[in-house]
Amino acid sequence: MRIALVGVGKMGEAVLAGLAAVGVHQVVVVNRRAERDAELVQRYGVTAATLSEAVAGSDVVVVAVKPKDVPGMLDELSPALTQQAVVVSLAAGITLQTMQQHLPAGAAAVRAMPNTPSLVGQGMSAASPGEHVDDEQLQRVLEVLAACGKAIVVPEDQQDGVTAVSGSGPAYIFAIAEAMIEAGVQLGLPRDVATVLANQTILGAGTMLTESGTHPSILRENVTSPGGTTAQALKVLDQRAVRAAFAEAMQACHDRSAAMG
């Protein structure tokens, strides 16, 4: 499988690093800056090329540029697309309809939403195939996305929700980590101690959620003794309507994603 990776910023490089880690080296990168191409060639052993050279003959074309640049990029790469190629957009808010408007008639298009933990091989991606995507093409896309974490298929009308939960989700967790660390410092802990305590707690809690298969409500109850320290902390969070704030924040994220399309 030959993969063209168009626009290798942070997310594009996360995909590239994931592919390299699982032994996929038939990757051709495309960037505006030659020095960036040279850096990636040296680091990952891939090939750099012009847009048309990279797209021609590639089975999967991953477009990882900023959302505002996607339509123009699709216009540019369309003449070089082969019939068997599938084009994947990683840009938030860019719909399949927008993609199809800037690709040749009948071209296979997939809208995907990854997230930044892809940089450490723990990404979460959701893919929505267009009407011209066959099973083999979709499988290729899932193999690319799964190289840097987990990948699932969802209907496109769920993509804005995906953006609100997992696409932007890491930022929520980082904000929680910041708050825990700062609170720890205010409680008298050295910053380095507060940092390792918060970071490992978040990692451990996430691992328990993933590996135990237990509902988060039960896991929370298991930590919460009646009248104990955790109960007092959770009482304050409930008084401050933290859950409602999360719901409102994620709704705003969802709506912004929808508006970008």
PDB file of C-alpha atoms in Angstrom:
ATOM      1  CA  MET A   1       0.000   0.000   0.000  1.00  0.00           C
ATOM      2  CA  ARG A   2       1.399   3.359  -1.068  1.00  0.00           C
ATOM      3  CA  ILE A   3       0.375   6.357   1.013  1.00  0.00           C
ATOM      4  CA  ALA A   4       0.654  10.027   0.144  1.00  0.00           C
ATOM      5  CA  LEU A   5       0.709  12.293   3.195  1.00  0.00           C
ATOM      6  CA  VAL A   6      -0.106  15.864   2.233  1.00  0.00           C
ATOM      7  CA  GLY A   7       0.742  18.450   4.874  1.00  0.00           C
ATOM      8  CA  VAL A   8       2.874  17.008   7.654  1.00  0.00           C
ATOM      9  CA  GLY A   9       2.296  19.206  10.672  1.00  0.00           C
ATOM     10  CA  LYS A  10       1.727  17.794  14.147  1.00  0.00           C
ATOM     11  CA  MET A  11      -1.190  15.560  13.197  1.00  0.00           C
ATOM     12  CA  GLY A  12       0.332  14.529   9.888  1.00  0.00           C
ATOM     13  CA  GLU A  13       3.555  13.599  11.631  1.00  0.00           C
ATOM     14  CA  ALA A  14       1.618  11.624  14.233  1.00  0.00           C
ATOM     15  CA  VAL A  15       0.194   9.497  11.427  1.00  0.00           C
ATOM     16  CA  LEU A  16       3.624   9.227   9.821  1.00  0.00           C
ATOM     17  CA  ALA A  17       5.264   8.158  13.084  1.00  0.00           C
ATOM     18  CA  GLY A  18       2.563   5.561  13.639  1.00  0.00           C
ATOM     19  CA  LEU A  19       3.029   4.115  10.181  1.00  0.00           C
ATOM     20  CA  ALA A  20       6.808   3.983  10.634  1.00  0.00           C
ATOM     21  CA  ALA A  21       6.392   2.244  13.992  1.00  0.00           C
ATOM     22  CA  VAL A  22       4.394  -0.596  12.425  1.00  0.00           C
ATOM     23  CA  GLY A  23       6.787  -0.960   9.519  1.00  0.00           C
ATOM     24  CA  VAL A  24       4.933   0.905   6.772  1.00  0.00           C
ATOM     25  CA  HIS A  25       7.538   2.790   4.752  1.00  0.00           C
ATOM     26  CA  GLN A  26       5.803   3.248   1.391  1.00  0.00           C
ATOM     27  CA  VAL A  27       4.915   6.796   2.351  1.00  0.00           C
ATOM     28  CA  VAL A  28       5.456   9.880   0.240  1.00  0.00           C
ATOM     29  CA  VAL A  29       5.299  13.227   2.020  1.00  0.00           C
ATOM     30  CA  VAL A  30       4.355  16.598   0.577  1.00  0.00           C
ATOM     31  CA  ASN A  31       5.076  19.928   2.236  1.00  0.00           C
ATOM     32  CA  ARG A  32       5.389  23.543   1.175  1.00  0.00           C
ATOM     33  CA  ARG A  33       8.886  23.788   2.672  1.00  0.00           C
ATOM     34  CA  ALA A  34      11.771  21.720   1.308  1.00  0.00           C
ATOM     35  CA  GLU A  35      13.569  21.779   4.667  1.00  0.00           C
ATOM     36  CA  ARG A  36      10.559  20.127   6.307  1.00  0.00           C
ATOM     37  CA  ASP A  37      10.605  17.398   3.662  1.00  0.00           C
ATOM     38  CA  ALA A  38      14.308  16.808   4.252  1.00  0.00           C
ATOM     39  CA  GLU A  39      13.740  16.551   8.006  1.00  0.00           C
ATOM     40  CA  LEU A  40      11.015  13.921   7.580  1.00  0.00           C
ATOM     41  CA  VAL A  41      13.000  11.920   5.037  1.00  0.00           C
ATOM     42  CA  GLN A  42      15.930  11.713   7.442  1.00  0.00           C
ATOM     43  CA  ARG A  43      13.809  10.938  10.499  1.00  0.00           C
ATOM     44  CA  TYR A  44      11.444   8.344   9.014  1.00  0.00           C
ATOM     45  CA  GLY A  45      13.123   7.061   5.856  1.00  0.00           C
ATOM     46  CA  VAL A  46      10.213   8.110   3.656  1.00  0.00           C
ATOM     47  CA  THR A  47      10.208   9.789   0.251  1.00  0.00           C
ATOM     48  CA  ALA A  48       9.443  13.442  -0.470  1.00  0.00           C
ATOM     49  CA  ALA A  49       7.850  14.559  -3.730  1.00  0.00           C
ATOM     50  CA  THR A  50       5.743  17.194  -5.391  1.00  0.00           C
ATOM     51  CA  LEU A  51       1.990  16.973  -4.883  1.00  0.00           C
ATOM     52  CA  SER A  52       1.279  15.433  -8.273  1.00  0.00           C
ATOM     53  CA  GLU A  53       4.141  12.949  -7.949  1.00  0.00           C
ATOM     54  CA  ALA A  54       3.019  11.871  -4.493  1.00  0.00           C
ATOM     55  CA  VAL A  55      -0.636  11.453  -5.393  1.00  0.00           C
ATOM     56  CA  ALA A  56      -0.055   9.598  -8.657  1.00  0.00           C
ATOM     57  CA  GLY A  57      -0.017   5.891  -7.898  1.00  0.00           C
ATOM     58  CA  SER A  58      -0.907   6.222  -4.219  1.00  0.00           C
ATOM     59  CA  ASP A  59      -3.613   3.981  -2.780  1.00  0.00           C
ATOM     60  CA  VAL A  60      -4.415   6.329   0.112  1.00  0.00           C
ATOM     61  CA  VAL A  61      -4.036  10.108   0.023  1.00  0.00           C
ATOM     62  CA  VAL A  62      -4.148  11.637   3.498  1.00  0.00           C
ATOM     63  CA  VAL A  63      -4.828  15.377   3.524  1.00  0.00           C
ATOM     64  CA  ALA A  64      -3.635  16.807   6.841  1.00  0.00           C
ATOM     65  CA  VAL A  65      -3.644  20.536   6.096  1.00  0.00           C
ATOM     66  CA  LYS A  66      -5.661  23.153   8.011  1.00  0.00           C
ATOM     67  CA  PRO A  67      -9.427  23.110   7.389  1.00  0.00           C
ATOM     68  CA  LYS A  68      -9.392  26.371   5.440  1.00  0.00           C
ATOM     69  CA  ASP A  69      -6.795  24.931   3.059  1.00  0.00           C
ATOM     70  CA  VAL A  70      -8.534  21.619   2.330  1.00  0.00           C
ATOM     71  CA  PRO A  71     -10.765  22.681  -0.605  1.00  0.00           C
ATOM     72  CA  GLY A  72      -7.872  24.275  -2.479  1.00  0.00           C
ATOM     73  CA  MET A  73      -5.620  21.308  -1.785  1.00  0.00           C
ATOM     74  CA  LEU A  74      -8.243  18.896  -3.109  1.00  0.00           C
ATOM     75  CA  ASP A  75      -8.522  20.984  -6.264  1.00  0.00           C
ATOM     76  CA  GLU A  76      -4.751  20.786  -6.701  1.00  0.00           C
ATOM     77  CA  LEU A  77      -4.380  17.062  -6.192  1.00  0.00           C
ATOM     78  CA  SER A  78      -7.451  15.934  -8.145  1.00  0.00           C
ATOM     79  CA  PRO A  79      -5.791  15.721 -11.588  1.00  0.00           C
ATOM     80  CA  ALA A  80      -3.236  13.216 -10.294  1.00  0.00           C
ATOM     81  CA  LEU A  81      -5.695  10.901  -8.512  1.00  0.00           C
ATOM     82  CA  THR A  82      -5.963   7.334  -9.758  1.00  0.00           C
ATOM     83  CA  GLN A  83      -9.246   5.462  -9.891  1.00  0.00           C
ATOM     84  CA  GLN A  84      -8.390   3.130  -6.996  1.00  0.00           C
ATOM     85  CA  ALA A  85      -7.202   5.891  -4.657  1.00  0.00           C
ATOM     86  CA  VAL A  86      -9.120   6.952  -1.566  1.00  0.00           C
ATOM     87  CA  VAL A  87      -8.734  10.494  -0.198  1.00  0.00           C
ATOM     88  CA  VAL A  88      -8.860  11.026   3.564  1.00  0.00           C
ATOM     89  CA  SER A  89      -9.330  14.428   5.170  1.00  0.00           C
ATOM     90  CA  LEU A  90      -8.215  14.851   8.791  1.00  0.00           C
ATOM     91  CA  ALA A  91      -9.557  18.398   9.024  1.00  0.00           C
ATOM     92  CA  ALA A  92     -12.220  19.281  11.585  1.00  0.00           C
ATOM     93  CA  GLY A  93     -15.544  20.336  10.125  1.00  0.00           C
ATOM     94  CA  ILE A  94     -14.809  19.507   6.480  1.00  0.00           C
ATOM     95  CA  THR A  95     -17.767  17.474   5.249  1.00  0.00           C
ATOM     96  CA  LEU A  96     -17.887  14.706   2.677  1.00  0.00           C
ATOM     97  CA  GLN A  97     -20.049  16.983   0.547  1.00  0.00           C
ATOM     98  CA  THR A  98     -17.315  19.629   0.539  1.00  0.00           C
ATOM     99  CA  MET A  99     -14.725  17.003  -0.320  1.00  0.00           C
ATOM    100  CA  GLN A 100     -16.769  15.619  -3.214  1.00  0.00           C
ATOM    101  CA  GLN A 101     -17.258  19.121  -4.611  1.00  0.00           C
ATOM    102  CA  HIS A 102     -13.491  19.473  -4.965  1.00  0.00           C
ATOM    103  CA  LEU A 103     -12.704  15.940  -6.162  1.00  0.00           C
ATOM    104  CA  PRO A 104     -13.427  14.219  -9.477  1.00  0.00           C
ATOM    105  CA  ALA A 105     -16.910  12.711  -9.867  1.00  0.00           C
ATOM    106  CA  GLY A 106     -17.058   9.295  -8.252  1.00  0.00           C
ATOM    107  CA  ALA A 107     -13.835   9.724  -6.269  1.00  0.00           C
ATOM    108  CA  ALA A 108     -13.602   7.808  -2.981  1.00  0.00           C
ATOM    109  CA  ALA A 109     -13.541  10.181  -0.005  1.00  0.00           C
ATOM    110  CA  VAL A 110     -13.355   9.579   3.748  1.00  0.00           C
ATOM    111  CA  ARG A 111     -13.801  12.150   6.494  1.00  0.00           C
ATOM    112  CA  ALA A 112     -11.764  11.302   9.588  1.00  0.00           C
ATOM    113  CA  MET A 113     -11.229  12.862  12.998  1.00  0.00           C
ATOM    114  CA  PRO A 114      -8.057  11.824  14.845  1.00  0.00           C
ATOM    115  CA  ASN A 115      -6.673  13.399  18.010  1.00  0.00           C
ATOM    116  CA  THR A 116      -3.275  14.436  19.348  1.00  0.00           C
ATOM    117  CA  PRO A 117      -2.549  11.331  21.470  1.00  0.00           C
ATOM    118  CA  SER A 118      -1.802   9.824  18.065  1.00  0.00           C
ATOM    119  CA  LEU A 119       1.617  11.402  18.654  1.00  0.00           C
ATOM    120  CA  VAL A 120       2.306   8.754  21.313  1.00  0.00           C
ATOM    121  CA  GLY A 121       0.514   5.861  19.635  1.00  0.00           C
ATOM    122  CA  GLN A 122      -2.636   6.271  21.742  1.00  0.00           C
ATOM    123  CA  GLY A 123      -4.806   8.176  19.301  1.00  0.00           C
ATOM    124  CA  MET A 124      -8.532   7.797  18.739  1.00  0.00           C
ATOM    125  CA  SER A 125      -9.801   8.229  15.192  1.00  0.00           C
ATOM    126  CA  ALA A 126     -13.280   7.985  13.729  1.00  0.00           C
ATOM    127  CA  ALA A 127     -13.763   7.555   9.979  1.00  0.00           C
ATOM    128  CA  SER A 128     -16.838   8.226   7.866  1.00  0.00           C
ATOM    129  CA  PRO A 129     -16.727   6.835   4.315  1.00  0.00           C
ATOM    130  CA  GLY A 130     -18.408   8.533   1.381  1.00  0.00           C
ATOM    131  CA  GLU A 131     -20.780   6.742  -0.970  1.00  0.00           C
ATOM    132  CA  HIS A 132     -18.052   5.809  -3.470  1.00  0.00           C
ATOM    133  CA  VAL A 133     -15.792   4.074  -0.926  1.00  0.00           C
ATOM    134  CA  ASP A 134     -15.677   0.282  -1.191  1.00  0.00           C
ATOM    135  CA  ASP A 135     -14.811  -2.156   1.586  1.00  0.00           C
ATOM    136  CA  GLU A 136     -11.191  -2.555   0.474  1.00  0.00           C
ATOM    137  CA  GLN A 137     -10.617   1.195   0.381  1.00  0.00           C
ATOM    138  CA  LEU A 138     -12.180   1.648   3.816  1.00  0.00           C
ATOM    139  CA  GLN A 139      -9.968  -1.100   5.213  1.00  0.00           C
ATOM    140  CA  ARG A 140      -6.893   0.701   3.867  1.00  0.00           C
ATOM    141  CA  VAL A 141      -7.951   3.887   5.624  1.00  0.00           C
ATOM    142  CA  LEU A 142      -8.565   2.087   8.918  1.00  0.00           C
ATOM    143  CA  GLU A 143      -5.112   0.483   8.703  1.00  0.00           C
ATOM    144  CA  VAL A 144      -3.527   3.921   8.308  1.00  0.00           C
ATOM    145  CA  LEU A 145      -5.482   5.430  11.217  1.00  0.00           C
ATOM    146  CA  ALA A 146      -5.001   2.408  13.482  1.00  0.00           C
ATOM    147  CA  ALA A 147      -1.231   2.716  13.091  1.00  0.00           C
ATOM    148  CA  CYS A 148      -1.323   5.476  15.712  1.00  0.00           C
ATOM    149  CA  GLY A 149      -4.042   4.207  18.045  1.00  0.00           C
ATOM    150  CA  LYS A 150      -7.611   2.994  17.672  1.00  0.00           C
ATOM    151  CA  ALA A 151      -9.918   3.606  14.728  1.00  0.00           C
ATOM    152  CA  ILE A 152     -13.660   3.132  14.363  1.00  0.00           C
ATOM    153  CA  VAL A 153     -16.258   3.809  11.659  1.00  0.00           C
ATOM    154  CA  VAL A 154     -19.170   6.165  12.346  1.00  0.00           C
ATOM    155  CA  PRO A 155     -21.870   7.763  10.178  1.00  0.00           C
ATOM    156  CA  GLU A 156     -20.916  11.253   9.090  1.00  0.00           C
ATOM    157  CA  ASP A 157     -23.755  12.840  11.050  1.00  0.00           C
ATOM    158  CA  GLN A 158     -21.910  11.749  14.216  1.00  0.00           C
ATOM    159  CA  GLN A 159     -18.617  13.420  13.291  1.00  0.00           C
ATOM    160  CA  ASP A 160     -19.332  16.713  15.030  1.00  0.00           C
ATOM    161  CA  GLY A 161     -20.048  14.716  18.187  1.00  0.00           C
ATOM    162  CA  VAL A 162     -16.793  12.817  17.692  1.00  0.00           C
ATOM    163  CA  THR A 163     -14.974  16.141  17.493  1.00  0.00           C
ATOM    164  CA  ALA A 164     -16.562  17.234  20.779  1.00  0.00           C
ATOM    165  CA  VAL A 165     -15.681  13.999  22.611  1.00  0.00           C
ATOM    166  CA  SER A 166     -12.356  12.733  21.276  1.00  0.00           C
ATOM    167  CA  GLY A 167     -11.096  15.262  18.744  1.00  0.00           C
ATOM    168  CA  SER A 168     -10.977  18.123  21.244  1.00  0.00           C
ATOM    169  CA  GLY A 169     -11.149  15.841  24.284  1.00  0.00           C
ATOM    170  CA  PRO A 170      -7.414  15.775  25.066  1.00  0.00           C
ATOM    171  CA  ALA A 171      -7.546  19.533  25.722  1.00  0.00           C
ATOM    172  CA  TYR A 172     -10.178  18.967  28.411  1.00  0.00           C
ATOM    173  CA  ILE A 173      -7.961  16.393  30.120  1.00  0.00           C
ATOM    174  CA  PHE A 174      -4.934  18.681  29.896  1.00  0.00           C
ATOM    175  CA  ALA A 175      -7.003  21.448  31.507  1.00  0.00           C
ATOM    176  CA  ILE A 176      -7.953  19.066  34.327  1.00  0.00           C
ATOM    177  CA  ALA A 177      -4.283  18.138  34.776  1.00  0.00           C
ATOM    178  CA  GLU A 178      -3.360  21.828  34.967  1.00  0.00           C
ATOM    179  CA  ALA A 179      -6.018  22.428  37.608  1.00  0.00           C
ATOM    180  CA  MET A 180      -4.950  19.420  39.688  1.00  0.00           C
ATOM    181  CA  ILE A 181      -1.288  20.438  39.582  1.00  0.00           C
ATOM    182  CA  GLU A 182      -1.985  24.050  40.540  1.00  0.00           C
ATOM    183  CA  ALA A 183      -4.262  22.952  43.356  1.00  0.00           C
ATOM    184  CA  GLY A 184      -1.581  20.559  44.575  1.00  0.00           C
ATOM    185  CA  VAL A 185       0.949  23.387  44.674  1.00  0.00           C
ATOM    186  CA  GLN A 186      -1.488  25.555  46.641  1.00  0.00           C
ATOM    187  CA  LEU A 187      -1.884  22.668  49.092  1.00  0.00           C
ATOM    188  CA  GLY A 188       1.850  22.678  49.745  1.00  0.00           C
ATOM    189  CA  LEU A 189       3.183  20.067  47.345  1.00  0.00           C
ATOM    190  CA  PRO A 190       6.319  20.795  45.302  1.00  0.00           C
ATOM    191  CA  ARG A 191       5.377  21.370  41.669  1.00  0.00           C
ATOM    192  CA  ASP A 192       7.305  18.367  40.408  1.00  0.00           C
ATOM    193  CA  VAL A 193       5.568  16.131  42.939  1.00  0.00           C
ATOM    194  CA  ALA A 194       2.120  17.543  42.105  1.00  0.00           C
ATOM    195  CA  THR A 195       2.855  17.035  38.405  1.00  0.00           C
ATOM    196  CA  VAL A 196       3.836  13.376  38.648  1.00  0.00           C
ATOM    197  CA  LEU A 197       0.898  12.681  40.982  1.00  0.00           C
ATOM    198  CA  ALA A 198      -1.631  14.269  38.610  1.00  0.00           C
ATOM    199  CA  ASN A 199      -0.175  12.835  35.405  1.00  0.00           C
ATOM    200  CA  GLN A 200       0.087   9.274  36.676  1.00  0.00           C
ATOM    201  CA  THR A 201      -3.387   9.458  38.219  1.00  0.00           C
ATOM    202  CA  ILE A 202      -4.886  10.475  34.876  1.00  0.00           C
ATOM    203  CA  LEU A 203      -2.944   7.751  33.073  1.00  0.00           C
ATOM    204  CA  GLY A 204      -3.981   5.130  35.613  1.00  0.00           C
ATOM    205  CA  ALA A 205      -7.636   6.160  35.587  1.00  0.00           C
ATOM    206  CA  GLY A 206      -7.704   6.063  31.785  1.00  0.00           C
ATOM    207  CA  THR A 207      -6.123   2.622  31.778  1.00  0.00           C
ATOM    208  CA  MET A 208      -8.714   1.353  34.249  1.00  0.00           C
ATOM    209  CA  LEU A 209     -11.520   2.712  32.090  1.00  0.00           C
ATOM    210  CA  THR A 210     -10.111   1.030  29.007  1.00  0.00           C
ATOM    211  CA  GLU A 211      -9.038  -2.305  30.423  1.00  0.00           C
ATOM    212  CA  SER A 212     -11.643  -3.022  33.110  1.00  0.00           C
ATOM    213  CA  GLY A 213     -14.720  -2.608  30.929  1.00  0.00           C
ATOM    214  CA  THR A 214     -16.444  -1.197  34.007  1.00  0.00           C
ATOM    215  CA  HIS A 215     -18.816   1.754  33.753  1.00  0.00           C
ATOM    216  CA  PRO A 216     -17.183   4.989  34.965  1.00  0.00           C
ATOM    217  CA  SER A 217     -19.968   5.508  37.517  1.00  0.00           C
ATOM    218  CA  ILE A 218     -19.035   2.242  39.219  1.00  0.00           C
ATOM    219  CA  LEU A 219     -15.332   3.065  39.134  1.00  0.00           C
ATOM    220  CA  ARG A 220     -16.112   6.434  40.703  1.00  0.00           C
ATOM    221  CA  GLU A 221     -18.245   4.800  43.412  1.00  0.00           C
ATOM    222  CA  ASN A 222     -15.426   2.369  44.183  1.00  0.00           C
ATOM    223  CA  VAL A 223     -13.196   5.316  45.100  1.00  0.00           C
ATOM    224  CA  THR A 224     -15.883   7.152  47.067  1.00  0.00           C
ATOM    225  CA  SER A 225     -16.445   6.095  50.664  1.00  0.00           C
ATOM    226  CA  PRO A 226     -19.579   7.560  52.310  1.00  0.00           C
ATOM    227  CA  GLY A 227     -18.639  10.738  54.137  1.00  0.00           C
ATOM    228  CA  GLY A 228     -15.012  10.376  53.079  1.00  0.00           C
ATOM    229  CA  THR A 229     -12.498  12.669  51.435  1.00  0.00           C
ATOM    230  CA  THR A 230     -13.474  11.831  47.843  1.00  0.00           C
ATOM    231  CA  ALA A 231     -17.154  12.345  48.620  1.00  0.00           C
ATOM    232  CA  GLN A 232     -16.382  15.834  49.906  1.00  0.00           C
ATOM    233  CA  ALA A 233     -14.414  16.675  46.770  1.00  0.00           C
ATOM    234  CA  LEU A 234     -17.154  15.387  44.460  1.00  0.00           C
ATOM    235  CA  LYS A 235     -19.755  17.335  46.417  1.00  0.00           C
ATOM    236  CA  VAL A 236     -17.940  20.555  45.595  1.00  0.00           C
ATOM    237  CA  LEU A 237     -17.704  19.612  41.901  1.00  0.00           C
ATOM    238  CA  ASP A 238     -21.450  18.952  41.872  1.00  0.00           C
ATOM    239  CA  GLN A 239     -22.138  22.249  43.619  1.00  0.00           C
ATOM    240  CA  ARG A 240     -20.078  24.012  40.941  1.00  0.00           C
ATOM    241  CA  ALA A 241     -22.044  22.152  38.207  1.00  0.00           C
ATOM    242  CA  VAL A 242     -18.893  20.756  36.614  1.00  0.00           C
ATOM    243  CA  ARG A 243     -20.830  18.105  34.667  1.00  0.00           C
ATOM    244  CA  ALA A 244     -23.163  20.735  33.262  1.00  0.00           C
ATOM    245  CA  ALA A 245     -20.154  22.858  32.315  1.00  0.00           C
ATOM    246  CA  PHE A 246     -18.638  19.920  30.428  1.00  0.00           C
ATOM    247  CA  ALA A 247     -21.895  19.330  28.589  1.00  0.00           C
ATOM    248  CA  GLU A 248     -22.125  23.012  27.632  1.00  0.00           C
ATOM    249  CA  ALA A 249     -18.495  23.125  26.535  1.00  0.00           C
ATOM    250  CA  MET A 250     -18.841  20.037  24.373  1.00  0.00           C
ATOM    251  CA  GLN A 251     -22.021  21.390  22.819  1.00  0.00           C
ATOM    252  CA  ALA A 252     -20.116  24.547  21.876  1.00  0.00           C
ATOM    253  CA  CYS A 253     -17.369  22.397  20.361  1.00  0.00           C
ATOM    254  CA  HIS A 254     -19.942  20.374  18.405  1.00  0.00           C
ATOM    255  CA  ASP A 255     -21.640  23.509  17.101  1.00  0.00           C
ATOM    256  CA  ARG A 256     -18.359  25.073  16.023  1.00  0.00           C
ATOM    257  CA  SER A 257     -17.410  21.896  14.154  1.00  0.00           C
ATOM    258  CA  ALA A 258     -20.783  21.931  12.388  1.00  0.00           C
ATOM    259  CA  ALA A 259     -20.389  25.594  11.464  1.00  0.00           C
ATOM    260  CA  MET A 260     -16.925  24.993   9.953  1.00  0.00           C
ATOM    261  CA  GLY A 261     -18.431  22.573   7.451  1.00  0.00           C
TER     262      GLY A 261
END
